[in-house]
Structures are given as C-alpha cells and as structure tokens.
Coordinates of C-alpha atoms in Angstrom, one line a residue:
M1 CA 0.0 0.0 0.0
N2 CA 1.4 3.4 -1.0
S3 CA 1.5 6.4 1.4
P4 CA 1.9 10.1 0.8
T5 CA 5.4 10.2 2.1
G6 CA 6.8 6.6 1.6
T7 CA 6.6 3.7 -0.7
W8 CA 4.7 1.5 1.8
T9 CA 2.9 1.9 5.1
D10 CA 3.6 0.6 8.6
E11 CA 1.0 -2.1 8.1
S12 CA 3.5 -4.1 5.9
S13 CA 6.5 -3.6 8.2
S14 CA 7.6 -6.0 10.9
H15 CA 9.1 -3.4 13.2
A16 CA 8.6 0.3 13.9
L17 CA 10.0 3.1 15.8
D18 CA 8.5 6.5 16.5
L19 CA 10.6 9.7 16.0
W20 CA 10.1 12.5 18.6
A21 CA 11.2 16.1 18.6
D22 CA 10.3 19.0 20.9
G23 CA 8.1 16.7 23.0
R24 CA 5.9 15.6 20.0
R25 CA 5.8 12.7 17.8
V26 CA 7.1 13.6 14.3
A27 CA 7.1 10.4 12.3
T28 CA 7.1 6.6 12.3
L29 CA 10.0 4.6 10.9
G30 CA 9.1 1.2 9.6
Y31 CA 11.4 -1.7 8.9
E32 CA 10.9 -5.1 7.1
P33 CA 14.1 -7.1 8.0
L34 CA 14.0 -9.9 5.5
N35 CA 13.8 -7.5 2.5
D36 CA 15.7 -4.7 4.3
R37 CA 12.9 -2.4 3.4
W38 CA 12.5 0.9 5.2
S39 CA 9.6 3.5 5.4
L40 CA 9.1 6.9 6.9
N41 CA 5.6 8.4 7.5
Y42 CA 5.4 11.8 9.0
D43 CA 2.5 12.6 11.3
A44 CA 0.0 14.9 9.7
D45 CA 0.0 17.3 12.7
W46 CA 3.8 17.6 12.4
V47 CA 3.6 18.4 8.7
A48 CA 1.0 21.1 9.3
A49 CA 3.0 22.8 12.1
P50 CA 4.6 26.1 11.0
N51 CA 7.9 25.2 12.7
A52 CA 8.1 21.7 11.4
F53 CA 11.2 20.5 9.5
P54 CA 12.1 17.3 7.6
L55 CA 14.8 14.8 8.6
S56 CA 16.7 15.8 5.5
P57 CA 16.2 17.2 2.0
A58 CA 15.9 13.7 0.7
L59 CA 13.1 12.9 3.2
A60 CA 10.9 15.9 2.5
L61 CA 7.7 16.6 4.5
Q62 CA 5.8 16.3 1.3
R63 CA 6.6 13.8 -1.4
A64 CA 5.2 12.5 -4.6
T65 CA 3.2 9.4 -4.6
E66 CA 6.1 7.2 -5.7
G67 CA 7.7 7.9 -2.4
Y68 CA 11.3 8.4 -1.4
A69 CA 14.4 7.3 -3.3
A70 CA 15.2 3.6 -2.7
G71 CA 17.4 3.4 0.4
A72 CA 17.1 7.0 1.4
V73 CA 15.6 6.3 4.9
K74 CA 18.3 3.7 5.7
R75 CA 21.1 6.0 4.4
F76 CA 19.9 8.8 6.8
V77 CA 19.7 6.5 9.8
E78 CA 23.0 4.7 9.3
N79 CA 24.8 8.1 9.2
L80 CA 23.7 8.6 12.8
L81 CA 25.6 5.5 14.1
P82 CA 29.2 5.4 15.5
E83 CA 32.0 4.1 13.3
G84 CA 35.1 2.1 13.7
R85 CA 35.8 0.7 17.2
A86 CA 32.8 2.4 18.6
L87 CA 30.6 0.6 16.2
D88 CA 32.3 -2.7 17.1
I89 CA 31.6 -2.1 20.8
A90 CA 27.9 -1.3 20.1
A91 CA 27.4 -4.4 18.0
R92 CA 29.2 -6.6 20.5
T93 CA 27.3 -5.1 23.4
Y94 CA 23.9 -5.7 21.8
R95 CA 24.9 -9.0 20.2
V96 CA 23.9 -7.9 16.7
S97 CA 25.7 -7.6 13.4
K98 CA 27.4 -4.3 12.6
S99 CA 25.3 -4.2 9.4
N100 CA 22.0 -4.4 11.4
V101 CA 21.2 -0.7 11.3
Y102 CA 17.7 -1.0 12.7
A103 CA 18.9 -2.9 15.8
L104 CA 21.6 -0.4 16.4
I105 CA 19.4 2.7 16.1
S106 CA 16.8 1.0 18.3
A107 CA 19.4 0.6 21.0
L108 CA 21.3 3.9 20.5
G109 CA 18.7 6.3 19.1
T110 CA 17.6 8.1 22.2
E111 CA 20.6 10.6 22.0
T112 CA 21.7 10.9 18.4
T113 CA 23.1 13.9 16.6
G114 CA 20.2 16.4 15.7
A115 CA 16.7 16.8 17.0
F116 CA 15.2 13.4 16.9
R117 CA 14.8 10.6 19.4
F118 CA 14.0 7.1 18.2
W119 CA 11.5 5.5 20.5
P120 CA 9.5 2.3 20.6
A121 CA 6.4 2.7 18.5
G122 CA 3.3 3.5 20.6
E123 CA 5.3 4.5 23.7
V124 CA 5.8 8.1 24.9
P125 CA 9.3 9.3 26.0
P126 CA 9.4 10.4 29.7
V127 CA 9.0 14.1 30.5
V128 CA 10.4 13.6 34.0
A129 CA 13.6 11.8 34.9
A130 CA 13.1 8.4 36.6
K131 CA 16.1 9.0 38.9
P132 CA 18.7 11.7 39.6
A133 CA 21.2 12.3 36.9
R134 CA 24.4 10.2 37.2
E135 CA 27.4 12.5 38.0
V136 CA 30.8 11.6 36.7
S137 CA 33.6 12.9 39.0
R138 CA 37.0 14.0 37.7
E139 CA 38.6 11.0 39.5
E140 CA 36.2 8.5 38.0
L141 CA 36.6 9.9 34.5
D142 CA 40.4 9.7 34.9
R143 CA 40.1 6.1 36.0
R144 CA 37.8 5.1 33.2
I145 CA 40.1 6.7 30.6
A146 CA 43.1 4.8 32.1
E147 CA 41.2 1.4 31.8
R148 CA 39.4 2.0 28.5
D149 CA 41.4 -0.7 26.7
E150 CA 39.8 -3.2 29.1
L151 CA 36.4 -1.5 29.6
P152 CA 35.4 0.8 26.7
L153 CA 34.7 4.4 27.7
A154 CA 31.3 4.2 26.1
I155 CA 30.1 1.7 28.7
W156 CA 29.0 3.0 32.1
D157 CA 27.1 1.1 34.8
G158 CA 26.8 -1.8 32.4
K159 CA 25.1 0.3 29.8
L160 CA 26.4 1.5 26.4
R161 CA 26.3 5.3 26.3
M162 CA 27.9 6.1 22.9
S163 CA 25.5 6.9 20.1
I164 CA 27.1 9.8 18.2
A165 CA 28.6 9.3 14.8
G166 CA 32.4 9.2 14.5
V167 CA 35.5 7.0 15.1
Q168 CA 37.2 8.6 18.1
D169 CA 36.4 7.8 21.7
K170 CA 33.7 10.2 22.9
L171 CA 31.4 10.5 25.8
M172 CA 28.2 12.7 25.7
V173 CA 27.5 14.5 29.0
Y174 CA 25.3 17.2 30.5
L175 CA 27.3 20.1 32.0
D176 CA 25.3 22.0 34.6
R177 CA 27.5 25.1 34.3
P178 CA 31.0 26.0 32.9
L179 CA 33.8 23.9 34.1
D180 CA 35.9 26.9 35.1
D181 CA 32.9 27.9 37.3
G182 CA 32.8 24.6 39.1
G183 CA 30.6 22.8 36.6
R184 CA 29.8 19.1 37.0
L185 CA 29.5 16.4 34.4
F186 CA 26.5 14.1 34.2
L187 CA 25.6 11.1 32.1
V188 CA 22.3 11.6 30.3
E189 CA 19.0 9.6 30.2
P190 CA 15.8 10.8 28.6
P191 CA 14.4 13.3 29.0
L192 CA 17.7 15.0 29.7
A193 CA 19.9 15.6 26.6
S194 CA 23.6 16.1 26.5
T195 CA 25.2 19.5 26.1
H196 CA 28.8 18.6 25.6
I197 CA 31.0 15.9 24.1
L198 CA 34.2 14.7 25.8
K199 CA 37.1 13.5 23.6
P200 CA 39.9 12.1 25.7
D201 CA 43.4 12.1 24.3
P202 CA 43.9 8.7 22.7
G203 CA 47.3 8.4 24.4
R204 CA 48.8 6.7 21.4
Q205 CA 52.4 7.3 20.1
L206 CA 50.9 7.5 16.6
T207 CA 48.9 10.7 17.4
P208 CA 50.7 12.5 20.3
H209 CA 49.0 15.6 21.7
L210 CA 45.7 15.1 19.7
V211 CA 43.7 17.1 22.2
V212 CA 46.2 20.0 21.9
N213 CA 46.1 19.7 18.1
E214 CA 42.3 19.9 17.9
H215 CA 42.1 22.6 20.6
F216 CA 44.7 24.7 18.8
C217 CA 42.9 24.4 15.4
M218 CA 39.5 25.1 16.8
S219 CA 40.6 28.0 18.9
L220 CA 42.6 29.5 16.1
A221 CA 39.4 29.4 13.9
R222 CA 37.5 31.1 16.8
R223 CA 40.2 33.8 17.1
M224 CA 39.8 34.4 13.4
Q225 CA 36.1 34.8 13.9
L226 CA 35.2 31.8 11.8
P227 CA 32.1 29.8 12.7
V228 CA 33.3 27.0 15.0
A229 CA 32.2 25.0 18.0
E230 CA 33.4 26.1 21.4
V231 CA 36.1 24.0 23.0
S232 CA 38.2 23.8 26.1
I233 CA 40.6 21.4 27.8
Y234 CA 39.6 19.6 31.0
R235 CA 42.3 17.8 32.9
T236 CA 41.7 14.7 35.0
P237 CA 44.8 15.3 34.9
R238 CA 44.8 13.6 31.5
P239 CA 43.8 16.1 28.8
V240 CA 40.2 15.8 27.6
L241 CA 38.8 18.0 24.9
V242 CA 35.4 19.4 25.9
V243 CA 33.2 20.4 22.9
R244 CA 30.0 22.4 23.4
R245 CA 27.3 20.9 21.3
F246 CA 25.8 23.5 18.9
D247 CA 22.8 21.3 18.3
R248 CA 21.7 21.8 21.9
I249 CA 20.4 24.9 23.7
V250 CA 20.0 25.0 27.5
Q251 CA 16.7 26.7 28.5
G252 CA 15.6 27.7 32.0
G253 CA 17.6 27.6 35.2
G254 CA 19.6 30.6 36.3
P255 CA 18.0 33.2 38.6
S256 CA 14.5 32.1 37.8
G257 CA 15.1 28.8 39.7
A258 CA 13.4 26.8 37.0
E259 CA 14.7 23.4 36.2
P260 CA 16.9 23.7 33.1
T261 CA 15.9 21.8 30.0
V262 CA 17.9 21.1 26.8
R263 CA 16.3 21.8 23.5
R264 CA 17.6 19.7 20.6
L265 CA 18.3 21.4 17.2
H266 CA 18.3 19.4 14.0
I267 CA 21.5 19.1 12.0
I268 CA 22.6 16.7 9.3
D269 CA 26.0 16.1 7.8
A270 CA 27.0 16.5 4.2
C271 CA 26.5 12.8 3.5
Q272 CA 22.9 13.0 4.7
A273 CA 22.4 16.3 2.8
S274 CA 23.6 14.5 -0.3
D275 CA 21.6 11.3 0.4
L276 CA 24.7 9.2 0.5
P277 CA 25.7 6.4 2.9
E278 CA 28.5 6.8 5.5
S279 CA 30.8 4.8 3.2
Y280 CA 30.7 7.7 0.7
K281 CA 32.2 10.2 3.1
Y282 CA 35.5 10.1 1.2
E283 CA 35.6 11.3 -2.4
R284 CA 37.4 8.0 -3.4
N285 CA 34.7 6.0 -1.8
L286 CA 36.3 2.7 -2.9
G287 CA 39.7 3.7 -1.6
G288 CA 43.0 4.6 -3.2
G289 CA 43.9 1.2 -4.7
E290 CA 45.4 1.1 -8.2
H291 CA 42.3 -0.4 -9.8
V292 CA 39.7 1.8 -8.0
R293 CA 41.4 5.1 -7.4
H294 CA 39.7 6.6 -10.5
I295 CA 36.3 6.1 -8.9
R296 CA 35.2 9.3 -7.2
E297 CA 31.6 8.9 -6.3
G298 CA 31.9 10.1 -2.7
V299 CA 31.6 13.6 -1.2
S300 CA 33.9 15.9 -3.1
F301 CA 34.3 19.7 -2.8
G302 CA 32.1 20.0 -5.9
M303 CA 29.4 17.9 -4.3
L304 CA 29.6 19.8 -1.1
F305 CA 29.2 23.1 -3.0
D306 CA 26.2 21.6 -4.8
R307 CA 24.5 21.7 -1.4
V308 CA 24.4 25.5 -1.6
E309 CA 21.2 25.1 -3.7
Q310 CA 19.5 23.5 -0.7
T311 CA 20.4 26.4 1.6
V312 CA 18.2 29.4 2.8
N313 CA 20.9 32.0 2.2
K314 CA 23.0 30.8 -0.8
A315 CA 25.6 33.7 -0.7
V316 CA 26.3 33.1 3.0
A317 CA 26.5 29.3 2.6
R318 CA 28.8 29.5 -0.4
M319 CA 31.3 31.8 1.4
T320 CA 31.1 29.6 4.5
L321 CA 32.1 26.6 2.4
V322 CA 34.9 28.6 0.7
R323 CA 36.4 29.5 4.1
W324 CA 36.0 26.0 5.4
A325 CA 37.9 24.5 2.4
L326 CA 40.7 27.1 2.7
F327 CA 41.0 26.6 6.5
Q328 CA 41.4 22.8 6.1
F329 CA 44.2 23.5 3.7
L330 CA 45.8 26.0 6.2
I331 CA 45.8 23.5 9.1
G332 CA 46.7 20.5 7.0
N333 CA 43.5 18.5 7.7
S334 CA 43.7 15.8 5.1
D335 CA 40.8 13.9 6.8
A336 CA 38.2 16.7 6.2
H337 CA 35.5 14.4 4.8
G338 CA 31.8 14.5 4.1
K339 CA 30.7 13.8 7.7
N340 CA 32.9 16.7 8.9
F341 CA 30.6 19.5 7.7
S342 CA 27.0 19.9 8.9
F343 CA 23.9 22.0 8.3
F344 CA 21.0 23.1 10.4
V345 CA 17.7 21.9 8.9
R346 CA 14.9 24.4 8.6
R347 CA 11.5 24.0 6.9
E348 CA 12.8 26.6 4.3
G349 CA 16.1 24.8 3.7
L350 CA 19.6 24.3 5.1
D351 CA 21.9 26.6 7.0
P352 CA 25.7 25.8 7.6
A353 CA 26.4 24.8 11.1
P354 CA 29.5 25.7 13.1
W355 CA 32.7 23.8 12.2
Y356 CA 34.1 20.9 14.2
D357 CA 36.8 18.1 14.1
L358 CA 39.5 20.6 12.9
V359 CA 42.8 18.7 13.3
S360 CA 46.2 19.0 11.6
V361 CA 46.4 15.4 10.5
V362 CA 49.6 16.0 8.6
Q363 CA 51.5 16.4 11.9
Y364 CA 51.4 12.6 12.2
P365 CA 53.7 10.8 9.8
G366 CA 52.4 7.4 10.7
I367 CA 48.9 8.2 9.3
D368 CA 47.9 8.2 5.7
H369 CA 47.6 11.8 4.4
E370 CA 45.6 11.2 1.3
L371 CA 43.1 14.0 1.0
A372 CA 39.5 13.1 1.8
M373 CA 38.5 15.6 -0.9
A374 CA 40.8 16.4 -3.9
W375 CA 41.9 19.9 -4.9
G376 CA 41.3 19.5 -8.6
D377 CA 42.8 16.0 -9.2
A378 CA 45.4 16.3 -6.4
F379 CA 44.9 14.0 -3.5
S380 CA 48.0 15.1 -1.6
L381 CA 48.6 18.6 -0.1
N382 CA 52.1 18.5 -1.6
E383 CA 50.7 18.1 -5.1
V384 CA 48.4 21.1 -4.8
G385 CA 49.6 23.8 -7.2
A386 CA 48.1 26.9 -8.8
F387 CA 46.4 24.8 -11.5
Q388 CA 44.8 22.5 -9.0
V389 CA 43.5 25.5 -7.0
A390 CA 42.1 26.9 -10.3
E391 CA 40.4 23.6 -11.0
F392 CA 38.9 23.5 -7.5
A393 CA 37.4 27.0 -8.0
Q394 CA 36.0 26.0 -11.4
R395 CA 34.4 22.8 -10.1
C396 CA 32.9 24.6 -7.1
G397 CA 31.7 27.7 -9.0
I398 CA 34.0 30.1 -7.2
D399 CA 35.4 33.2 -8.7
R400 CA 39.2 32.9 -8.6
K401 CA 39.7 36.6 -7.7
L402 CA 37.3 36.1 -4.8
L403 CA 39.4 33.0 -3.7
Q404 CA 42.6 35.1 -3.9
R405 CA 41.1 37.9 -1.8
E406 CA 39.8 35.5 0.8
A407 CA 43.2 33.6 1.0
S408 CA 45.0 36.9 1.5
R409 CA 42.6 37.9 4.2
L410 CA 43.0 34.6 6.0
E411 CA 46.8 34.9 5.7
K412 CA 46.7 38.2 7.6
L413 CA 44.5 36.7 10.3
I414 CA 46.8 33.6 10.7
V415 CA 49.9 35.8 11.1
R416 CA 48.1 37.8 13.7
H417 CA 46.5 35.0 15.7
A418 CA 48.6 31.8 15.4
P419 CA 51.5 33.0 17.5
A420 CA 49.0 34.1 20.3
Q421 CA 47.2 30.8 20.2
A422 CA 50.5 28.9 20.5
Q423 CA 51.3 30.8 23.7
A424 CA 47.8 30.2 25.2
D425 CA 47.7 29.2 28.9
D426 CA 45.7 26.0 27.9
Y427 CA 49.0 24.3 27.1
V428 CA 50.6 23.4 30.4
D429 CA 54.0 21.6 29.8
D430 CA 57.0 21.8 27.5
G431 CA 55.7 19.0 25.3
E432 CA 52.3 20.7 24.7
R433 CA 53.8 24.1 24.1
A434 CA 56.4 22.7 21.7
F435 CA 53.6 20.9 19.7
A436 CA 51.6 24.2 19.7
G437 CA 54.6 26.0 18.4
K438 CA 55.0 23.4 15.6
L439 CA 51.4 23.9 14.6
R440 CA 51.9 27.7 14.6
D441 CA 54.9 27.4 12.2
F442 CA 53.0 25.0 9.9
V443 CA 49.8 27.1 9.5
M444 CA 51.8 30.3 9.0
G445 CA 53.8 28.5 6.2
Q446 CA 50.6 27.2 4.7
A447 CA 49.0 30.7 4.8
T448 CA 51.9 32.1 2.8
R449 CA 51.7 29.2 0.3
L450 CA 48.0 29.5 -0.1
A451 CA 48.1 33.2 -0.8
R452 CA 50.7 32.6 -3.5
L453 CA 48.8 29.7 -5.1
T454 CA 45.5 31.6 -5.3
S455 CA 47.3 34.6 -6.8
E456 CA 48.8 32.4 -9.5
A457 CA 45.6 30.5 -10.0
A458 CA 43.7 33.8 -10.7
K459 CA 46.0 34.4 -13.6
I460 CA 45.4 31.1 -15.4
K461 CA 43.4 31.6 -18.6
P462 CA 40.0 29.9 -18.6
E463 CA 40.8 28.0 -21.8
F464 CA 43.6 26.1 -20.0
L465 CA 41.2 24.6 -17.5

C-alpha cells in the first residue's frame, strides 16, 4: 500500500520506531528485515505545524506518490551511528551484526546527533527523569580513561552510552555550568539531553597531543572569527577536549530557579544532505587502490558546494564553504570528509552549522595523508599547485579573484592570531607548548603558500582549465 510520504505503510512492516522532537511525535519509521525495506511516514499534525522540518532534503515533509528514493531512509539512519571501534563495541554489546542498522538505532537512538529521538512505537518518552542524573567525577573519569582498553569508555554502569557518529572515543554529557565555574558532568538519560562531548586524548604514540592539536585548530578558527564550536581542555589530569554541542540549547535555570531543559536542534552532515551512505564520506569511496582510485563517487568539494542550492541563504552558505575549504588547507586537515561538515535543517532549507573536528592530521607521519576531498585532481597537499586551485574554483563555481582575496585575508589573520594561540595558557607543559609551536609554524607557512597559489591561479586563462 502506498502512502503520501513513503513507498509502503507501517502495516506491511515487521518493526517500527517513532521519532520524537520538541516533545511531540514527528514520524514513524518502519522496517521489514528480510527484504531490508524501510519506510518513513510523517504525522499529519507535524507536517501542518509552521515550525516543522524534515529529517533531510531527501526525506521531505511532502513527497510525490512514488515515495522516497530507494534506500534514502536507511542512508539517513546509518549516518547517525558510530563508526570504527565504537561501532564494534555497540554491535558486540547488543549482540547484533554491525550491518544491522535497525537494531543499532533501536538501541542507541535516544541521544543521536540532531533533534530526533528514536523511541519504541506506541510509547511516549518520559518528561520527568526516573532517577537523579548520574554524576561523573574528575577522578572517576580519569580512572575510566586509564582502563578503556579493558572497559570501553562508552560503557557506564553496564550500559552503552555512545550513540554519536564518529570514530574517536567520545562521551556525551550534560554540564550544569561552565567547568571553570565549578561545573559538574552528568551522564544523560531521557528526557535529559547532552550539552557537551568529551574527547579524551587517545594516548597513542601514533597521534601525540591530539587534544592540543584539535584545541589549537578550533581555537585559532575562533580567534579568526570563523564559525566554529566552542572547545576547552579539561584535565583529569589527562587532557580531555570538551566540545560544546551546537545542536543543543539549554533553557531555563539561572536566577528564575526553573529546572533547566535542553532543546535539541536538528542538524545533518553532508552525507545526509547529499543522500549518501556513510561509506561515501571520502571522495574516493572505494579507496586509493590502483584499480579503483579513478572512482570518485563520494563527497567531493564539488558535491559539497552543490548543497548550496538547498540552503536558505546561498551567498552566505557559499562563502562559509569557501572559508571551510581554505581553512582545512591551512591547518593540513587531510581527513576533512563528508561527515565533517553539517547543516542546520529548517523548513525553508539548510543553514551551515559551526565547524568541528578541525585537526592538523599531517602532523602525524604514521597516518595516511591522502586528502578526503581532492583539490582538482590532487589527493595530496604537496601536489596542490596553482592549476589544482584553479580547478577547485571552477568545479565549485567560485570566482578565482574572490578566492585570492579570501586567501589573502586569512593569511593576515593567521599571522596575527597563530602566535598568540601557540602561547595560550591552555598548554601546560613543555611538550604541549612545543607541539603548539609546531602547529603555529606550519599554519603560517601554509598561509603564505595558499596566498601565492591563489594569486597564481587567478592568472590562469580559462581555456587552459
């Protein structure tokens, strides 16, 4: 049976979950396991609400009778799941296959990225916490980080807490006030949502000072007044990066004495905005092997800039993407892929979200530095020349003179702010300060190089491209 918003109704599914946002049911997700068929049916009341928004552009509130593109619902959902070791832990904990997307979102879907909670069909999420929030002390967090090889950081009190996309160890927490003001960390259970993400230093020789690395890059972007998530370093005494979630807003509390609540805002990453699975987050979605390296079906700079047509303010979105691409070059983030850029979802369209996961990956020689997205046809930073920059501009629809002006502006900001960031009080010992100094020298060199390349690229005749 066809439905207005899907290819089949819940009546033909074996399993179902309801999606909730802002205390109201939004839609029902249906799943038929043997045929791996998925459906999505929005509630009529949600569709009629003036402030309603879709899950993604591919899953619009109103659809033609033929329904959504095949696989679109599953692709959206699987992009919400963790990756790598975190996915292994989730699958092992719940005794399901890593490919069992429905089972995993059923288990992990109460605290995903974005606005929606996945809840058993026919049940209503609680509006009052069943028990006091579980506090995590500095000492307990330090102990858990130390033993995470034996007991994964995602598991607390016998329960798996990780449900946010990504590869790195993360823990989502509620922070009752700023840490420098005596703030306390709490694990979250519905109805409470997390406000911050903790990212402990991996403590691996392969990636030394990763917390300092990301803090430096994120803080440098903030000094340059670029749109970026707020970060700080919390020490247990091990360094932990604390990232303030920009898809959460704390309401209430303060002088009024009202119990604070956390409002969830809806965001999607570029894979979801492009209706692609997580495996397409790299432009070379089949890898860099000799026989498949020519296949480039994943998220590229060109595909990312195509998303501008889905945005509310196209001029602002385009310039935001230009600056994001240039900043990745400046810091040497070869791993800037399709899940590392997100958009807020409005009824009218998309808006770029603040930046996150800014890391100078090239500082680590033991890690592959192939670019997640090519500049022209160059998949290595060292191979990027003026011609590749000109190709990048052409494929993304960017005026090369504008690119030159923006690179020159960013160079001035780097020269002004990188030395100050390297001397920040956040870096507490000689090793951290030396690493920050190394980052300073690298980004300043990249800024000079980028200004030169964009100037040369602006002079290349169009017929040569």
